[in-house]
Amino acid sequence: MKTIHLFANWKMYLGYDESNILANALIGEVRKMPPAINIALFPSALSLYSIALNLKETDIAVGAQNAYWLDKGGYTGEVSVGMFKEVGCRYVLIGHSERRHVFHETNLEVRKKVEAAFAEKIMPVVCVGETKEERNAGKTEEVVEVQLRAAFEDLNLPSDTRFIIAYEPVWAIGTGDACDPKEAERIHKEIAKITKSLLSDVNFSILYGGSVRAENVADYLAGSHTDGVLIGNASAKLDTFKGIMDKAAQFAAK
Ligand code: 13P
């Protein structure tokens, strides 16, 4: 059975108290999950430290939603990859659609963050995906390839390097308009092919993100190039996240 990643991107949905309460409530739920399921929480930077401390003895991992590539210095408002690592983050999201489209993060900045994550040995979760206009213009594969090339081309990585790519079509995020699971799987296959051509001897997993719910999660997990899901809205409430976890556990038990 493949490892199934259920990654919860809490974006800016929850305050400090809300985040800690939800993380606490998840401890008991995650204990009931089969070992094939790997759960990681991506709380706001503010809540992350106390959650990481609280989850230290559990199987729930913690990750950052974003990080700056330089280590230390006069960069008001930024937090470096190394600083997140120091407080217990195992993962860092890089190039999330909201970073790219709301905060105008470029492919070059994504690349610098990817390099910083590999240098710090914190696992990057590199997000790629096309807008509706790009999809309608038949440019999905091209856009994803440009994003992957920018992130990974010519990197010199040790052969045991592991990382994660999340395919999150922009139009499917927060809209309820989830990508058809077969289409997501088709793009994942393409992502795997491109990534293998850019980097040999590395180990990566591919996640789908965009309006994942309890009702559709198993359809994504069924894809042979799909190793899990990156969940936004539905991961920020106990009942909806639990619904997804239960469906993933049923899938894993098959
Ligand atoms: P939603 O699940 O709310 O569509 O968000 C997906 C996402 O952006 C996860 O990173």
Short mmCIF file of C-alpha atoms and ligand atoms in Angstrom, two decimals:
data_model
loop_
_atom_site.label_atom_id
_atom_site.label_comp_id
_atom_site.label_asym_id
_atom_site.label_seq_id
_atom_site.Cartn_x
_atom_site.Cartn_y
_atom_site.Cartn_z
CA MET A 1 0.00 0.00 0.00
CA LYS A 2 1.35 3.41 -0.92
CA THR A 3 1.66 6.10 1.73
CA ILE A 4 -1.31 8.44 1.49
CA HIS A 5 -0.57 12.04 2.39
CA LEU A 6 -3.41 14.15 3.76
CA PHE A 7 -2.01 17.65 4.01
CA ALA A 8 -4.09 20.35 5.66
CA ASN A 9 -3.39 23.88 4.47
CA TRP A 10 -5.16 26.09 6.97
CA LYS A 11 -4.22 29.23 5.02
CA MET A 12 -5.33 32.31 7.01
CA TYR A 13 -8.58 30.66 8.10
CA LEU A 14 -7.85 30.13 11.80
CA GLY A 15 -6.59 32.30 14.62
CA TYR A 16 -4.16 31.14 17.29
CA ASP A 17 -6.74 29.64 19.64
CA GLU A 18 -8.78 28.07 16.85
CA SER A 19 -5.66 26.48 15.32
CA ASN A 20 -4.48 25.02 18.61
CA ILE A 21 -7.93 23.70 19.49
CA LEU A 22 -8.27 21.98 16.10
CA ALA A 23 -4.74 20.53 16.24
CA ASN A 24 -5.48 19.16 19.71
CA ALA A 25 -8.76 17.63 18.60
CA LEU A 26 -6.99 15.92 15.71
CA ILE A 27 -4.53 14.03 17.92
CA GLY A 28 -7.11 11.43 18.96
CA GLU A 29 -8.54 11.17 15.44
CA VAL A 30 -5.17 10.61 13.81
CA ARG A 31 -4.36 7.84 16.31
CA LYS A 32 -7.21 5.84 14.75
CA MET A 33 -5.73 6.15 11.25
CA PRO A 34 -3.93 3.22 9.60
CA PRO A 35 -0.13 3.60 9.35
CA ALA A 36 -0.34 4.17 5.56
CA ILE A 37 -1.85 7.60 6.21
CA ASN A 38 0.51 10.51 6.75
CA ILE A 39 -1.08 13.68 8.08
CA ALA A 40 0.57 17.08 8.09
CA LEU A 41 -0.85 20.40 9.27
CA PHE A 42 0.12 23.75 7.77
CA PRO A 43 -1.11 26.33 10.31
CA SER A 44 -0.41 30.06 10.16
CA ALA A 45 3.16 31.01 11.08
CA LEU A 46 1.87 32.43 14.35
CA SER A 47 0.22 29.20 15.55
CA LEU A 48 2.83 26.88 14.18
CA TYR A 49 5.31 26.82 17.05
CA SER A 50 2.86 25.89 19.79
CA ILE A 51 1.24 23.28 17.52
CA ALA A 52 4.62 21.78 16.64
CA LEU A 53 5.47 21.52 20.35
CA ASN A 54 2.12 19.99 21.18
CA LEU A 55 2.35 17.44 18.34
CA LYS A 56 5.96 16.50 18.97
CA GLU A 57 5.18 13.06 20.38
CA THR A 58 2.45 12.31 17.83
CA ASP A 59 2.46 11.08 14.22
CA ILE A 60 1.13 14.41 12.95
CA ALA A 61 3.72 16.47 11.11
CA VAL A 62 3.77 20.24 10.83
CA GLY A 63 4.74 22.43 7.90
CA ALA A 64 5.00 26.09 6.96
CA GLN A 65 2.73 27.70 4.36
CA ASN A 66 5.56 29.79 2.93
CA ALA A 67 9.13 30.78 3.83
CA TYR A 68 11.86 33.16 2.76
CA TRP A 69 14.95 31.77 1.06
CA LEU A 70 17.64 33.73 2.89
CA ASP A 71 18.69 32.56 6.32
CA LYS A 72 18.78 35.75 8.40
CA GLY A 73 18.97 39.50 7.88
CA GLY A 74 17.03 42.70 7.36
CA TYR A 75 13.92 41.23 5.72
CA THR A 76 11.04 42.72 7.70
CA GLY A 77 8.05 40.44 7.95
CA GLU A 78 9.73 37.32 6.55
CA VAL A 79 10.52 33.99 8.24
CA SER A 80 13.28 31.81 6.82
CA VAL A 81 13.15 28.14 5.93
CA GLY A 82 15.80 27.50 8.60
CA MET A 83 13.70 29.22 11.27
CA PHE A 84 10.72 27.01 10.45
CA LYS A 85 12.97 23.95 10.58
CA GLU A 86 14.29 25.01 13.99
CA VAL A 87 10.78 24.97 15.51
CA GLY A 88 9.94 21.52 14.17
CA CYS A 89 8.59 21.90 10.63
CA ARG A 90 9.07 18.88 8.43
CA TYR A 91 7.58 20.46 5.30
CA VAL A 92 7.26 23.82 3.60
CA LEU A 93 4.69 24.75 0.95
CA ILE A 94 6.36 26.58 -1.92
CA GLY A 95 4.68 28.48 -4.73
CA HIS A 96 1.11 27.95 -3.58
CA SER A 97 -1.33 29.43 -6.08
CA GLU A 98 -2.29 32.17 -3.61
CA ARG A 99 1.38 33.12 -3.21
CA ARG A 100 1.78 33.22 -6.99
CA HIS A 101 -1.47 34.99 -7.83
CA VAL A 102 -2.30 37.18 -4.82
CA PHE A 103 1.29 38.02 -3.83
CA HIS A 104 2.79 37.84 -7.35
CA GLU A 105 5.45 35.33 -6.41
CA THR A 106 7.51 34.48 -9.48
CA ASN A 107 8.98 31.21 -10.75
CA LEU A 108 12.41 32.60 -9.86
CA GLU A 109 11.37 33.18 -6.24
CA VAL A 110 9.88 29.70 -6.13
CA ARG A 111 13.22 28.35 -7.29
CA LYS A 112 15.13 30.19 -4.56
CA LYS A 113 12.75 28.80 -1.95
CA VAL A 114 13.10 25.27 -3.34
CA GLU A 115 16.89 25.54 -3.14
CA ALA A 116 16.70 26.88 0.42
CA ALA A 117 14.41 24.02 1.47
CA PHE A 118 16.74 21.38 0.03
CA ALA A 119 19.74 23.10 1.64
CA GLU A 120 17.98 23.04 5.05
CA LYS A 121 16.74 19.47 4.55
CA ILE A 122 13.12 20.45 5.06
CA MET A 123 10.84 18.79 2.53
CA PRO A 124 9.45 21.16 -0.11
CA VAL A 125 5.87 20.76 -1.26
CA VAL A 126 6.08 22.57 -4.57
CA CYS A 127 2.69 23.71 -5.87
CA VAL A 128 1.96 24.01 -9.58
CA GLY A 129 -1.20 24.57 -11.59
CA GLU A 130 -2.85 26.50 -14.36
CA THR A 131 -5.50 29.24 -14.37
CA LYS A 132 -8.87 28.78 -16.07
CA GLU A 133 -7.73 30.94 -18.99
CA GLU A 134 -4.61 28.83 -19.45
CA ARG A 135 -6.66 25.61 -19.35
CA ASN A 136 -9.19 26.97 -21.83
CA ALA A 137 -6.34 27.95 -24.13
CA GLY A 138 -5.01 24.37 -24.01
CA LYS A 139 -1.89 25.46 -22.13
CA THR A 140 -2.19 23.34 -18.96
CA GLU A 141 0.75 21.02 -19.69
CA GLU A 142 2.91 23.91 -20.91
CA VAL A 143 2.27 26.01 -17.78
CA VAL A 144 2.94 23.10 -15.46
CA GLU A 145 6.13 22.22 -17.33
CA VAL A 146 7.41 25.81 -17.10
CA GLN A 147 6.71 25.82 -13.35
CA LEU A 148 8.42 22.46 -12.83
CA ARG A 149 11.44 23.44 -14.93
CA ALA A 150 11.83 26.68 -13.00
CA ALA A 151 11.68 24.80 -9.71
CA PHE A 152 13.90 21.81 -10.47
CA GLU A 153 15.97 22.10 -13.65
CA ASP A 154 19.71 21.62 -13.14
CA LEU A 155 19.44 21.07 -9.40
CA ASN A 156 22.16 18.84 -8.11
CA LEU A 157 20.51 16.71 -5.45
CA PRO A 158 21.72 13.67 -3.50
CA SER A 159 20.06 10.49 -4.75
CA ASP A 160 18.08 9.94 -1.53
CA THR A 161 16.35 13.34 -1.83
CA ARG A 162 12.60 13.27 -1.29
CA PHE A 163 10.11 15.97 -2.09
CA ILE A 164 6.47 16.55 -2.94
CA ILE A 165 4.71 18.20 -5.85
CA ALA A 166 1.12 19.38 -5.45
CA TYR A 167 -0.98 19.85 -8.57
CA GLU A 168 -3.48 22.53 -7.68
CA PRO A 169 -5.37 23.96 -10.66
CA VAL A 170 -6.03 27.59 -9.72
CA TRP A 171 -9.67 27.42 -10.85
CA ALA A 172 -10.37 24.47 -8.53
CA ILE A 173 -9.07 26.13 -5.37
CA GLY A 174 -11.76 27.33 -2.99
CA THR A 175 -14.44 27.18 -5.68
CA GLY A 176 -16.14 23.82 -5.19
CA ASP A 177 -15.28 23.17 -8.86
CA ALA A 178 -12.93 20.22 -8.25
CA CYS A 179 -10.86 18.89 -11.15
CA ASP A 180 -12.19 15.65 -12.59
CA PRO A 181 -10.12 12.92 -10.83
CA LYS A 182 -9.21 11.25 -14.14
CA GLU A 183 -8.00 14.56 -15.53
CA ALA A 184 -6.00 15.24 -12.35
CA GLU A 185 -4.43 11.79 -12.68
CA ARG A 186 -3.57 12.53 -16.34
CA ILE A 187 -1.77 15.72 -15.32
CA HIS A 188 -0.03 13.89 -12.44
CA LYS A 189 1.33 11.36 -14.93
CA GLU A 190 2.64 14.23 -17.03
CA ILE A 191 4.16 15.86 -13.91
CA ALA A 192 5.91 12.59 -13.04
CA LYS A 193 7.30 12.30 -16.57
CA ILE A 194 8.59 15.88 -16.66
CA THR A 195 10.06 15.72 -13.16
CA LYS A 196 11.89 12.46 -13.91
CA SER A 197 13.34 14.04 -17.03
CA LEU A 198 14.60 17.00 -14.97
CA LEU A 199 15.98 15.08 -12.00
CA SER A 200 17.16 11.51 -12.00
CA ASP A 201 17.39 9.27 -8.93
CA VAL A 202 15.07 11.31 -6.76
CA ASN A 203 11.97 10.26 -4.92
CA PHE A 204 8.85 12.36 -5.13
CA SER A 205 5.15 12.11 -4.36
CA ILE A 206 2.34 13.91 -6.15
CA LEU A 207 -0.71 15.37 -4.42
CA TYR A 208 -3.91 16.81 -5.83
CA GLY A 209 -5.39 20.00 -4.35
CA GLY A 210 -8.53 21.98 -5.15
CA SER A 211 -11.96 21.53 -3.54
CA VAL A 212 -11.14 18.13 -2.03
CA ARG A 213 -14.01 16.82 0.10
CA ALA A 214 -15.03 13.54 1.76
CA GLU A 215 -17.19 12.84 -1.32
CA ASN A 216 -14.35 12.98 -3.86
CA VAL A 217 -11.14 12.12 -1.97
CA ALA A 218 -11.22 8.37 -2.75
CA ASP A 219 -11.55 9.10 -6.48
CA TYR A 220 -8.29 11.06 -6.37
CA LEU A 221 -6.49 8.47 -4.25
CA ALA A 222 -7.40 5.78 -6.78
CA GLY A 223 -5.04 7.36 -9.33
CA SER A 224 -1.76 5.46 -9.64
CA HIS A 225 0.20 8.73 -9.87
CA THR A 226 -1.63 10.29 -6.93
CA ASP A 227 -0.12 9.94 -3.46
CA GLY A 228 -2.49 12.12 -1.51
CA VAL A 229 -4.29 15.42 -1.33
CA LEU A 230 -3.63 18.98 -0.21
CA ILE A 231 -6.81 20.24 1.42
CA GLY A 232 -7.72 23.85 2.15
CA ASN A 233 -11.18 24.79 3.36
CA ALA A 234 -12.36 21.29 4.33
CA SER A 235 -9.25 20.71 6.48
CA ALA A 236 -9.90 23.74 8.68
CA LYS A 237 -12.95 22.21 10.41
CA LEU A 238 -12.90 19.05 12.49
CA ASP A 239 -15.98 17.40 10.99
CA THR A 240 -15.09 17.93 7.34
CA PHE A 241 -11.42 16.98 7.83
CA LYS A 242 -12.45 13.92 9.80
CA GLY A 243 -14.81 12.99 6.94
CA ILE A 244 -11.87 13.07 4.52
CA MET A 245 -9.62 11.12 6.92
CA ASP A 246 -12.28 8.41 7.32
CA LYS A 247 -12.70 8.01 3.55
CA ALA A 248 -8.93 7.84 3.09
CA ALA A 249 -8.70 5.19 5.84
CA GLN A 250 -11.44 3.15 4.10
CA PHE A 251 -9.51 3.47 0.85
CA ALA A 252 -6.31 2.32 2.54
CA ALA A 253 -8.07 -0.71 4.02
CA LYS A 254 -9.20 -1.99 0.61
P1 13P B 1 -9.50 24.21 -1.13
O1 13P B 1 -9.46 22.79 -0.63
O2 13P B 1 -10.18 25.14 -0.19
O3 13P B 1 -10.04 24.29 -2.53
O4 13P B 1 -7.98 24.73 -1.20
C1 13P B 1 -7.03 23.96 -1.82
C2 13P B 1 -5.71 24.51 -1.52
O5 13P B 1 -5.37 25.61 -1.92
C3 13P B 1 -4.80 23.72 -0.67
O6 13P B 1 -3.52 24.24 -0.68
#
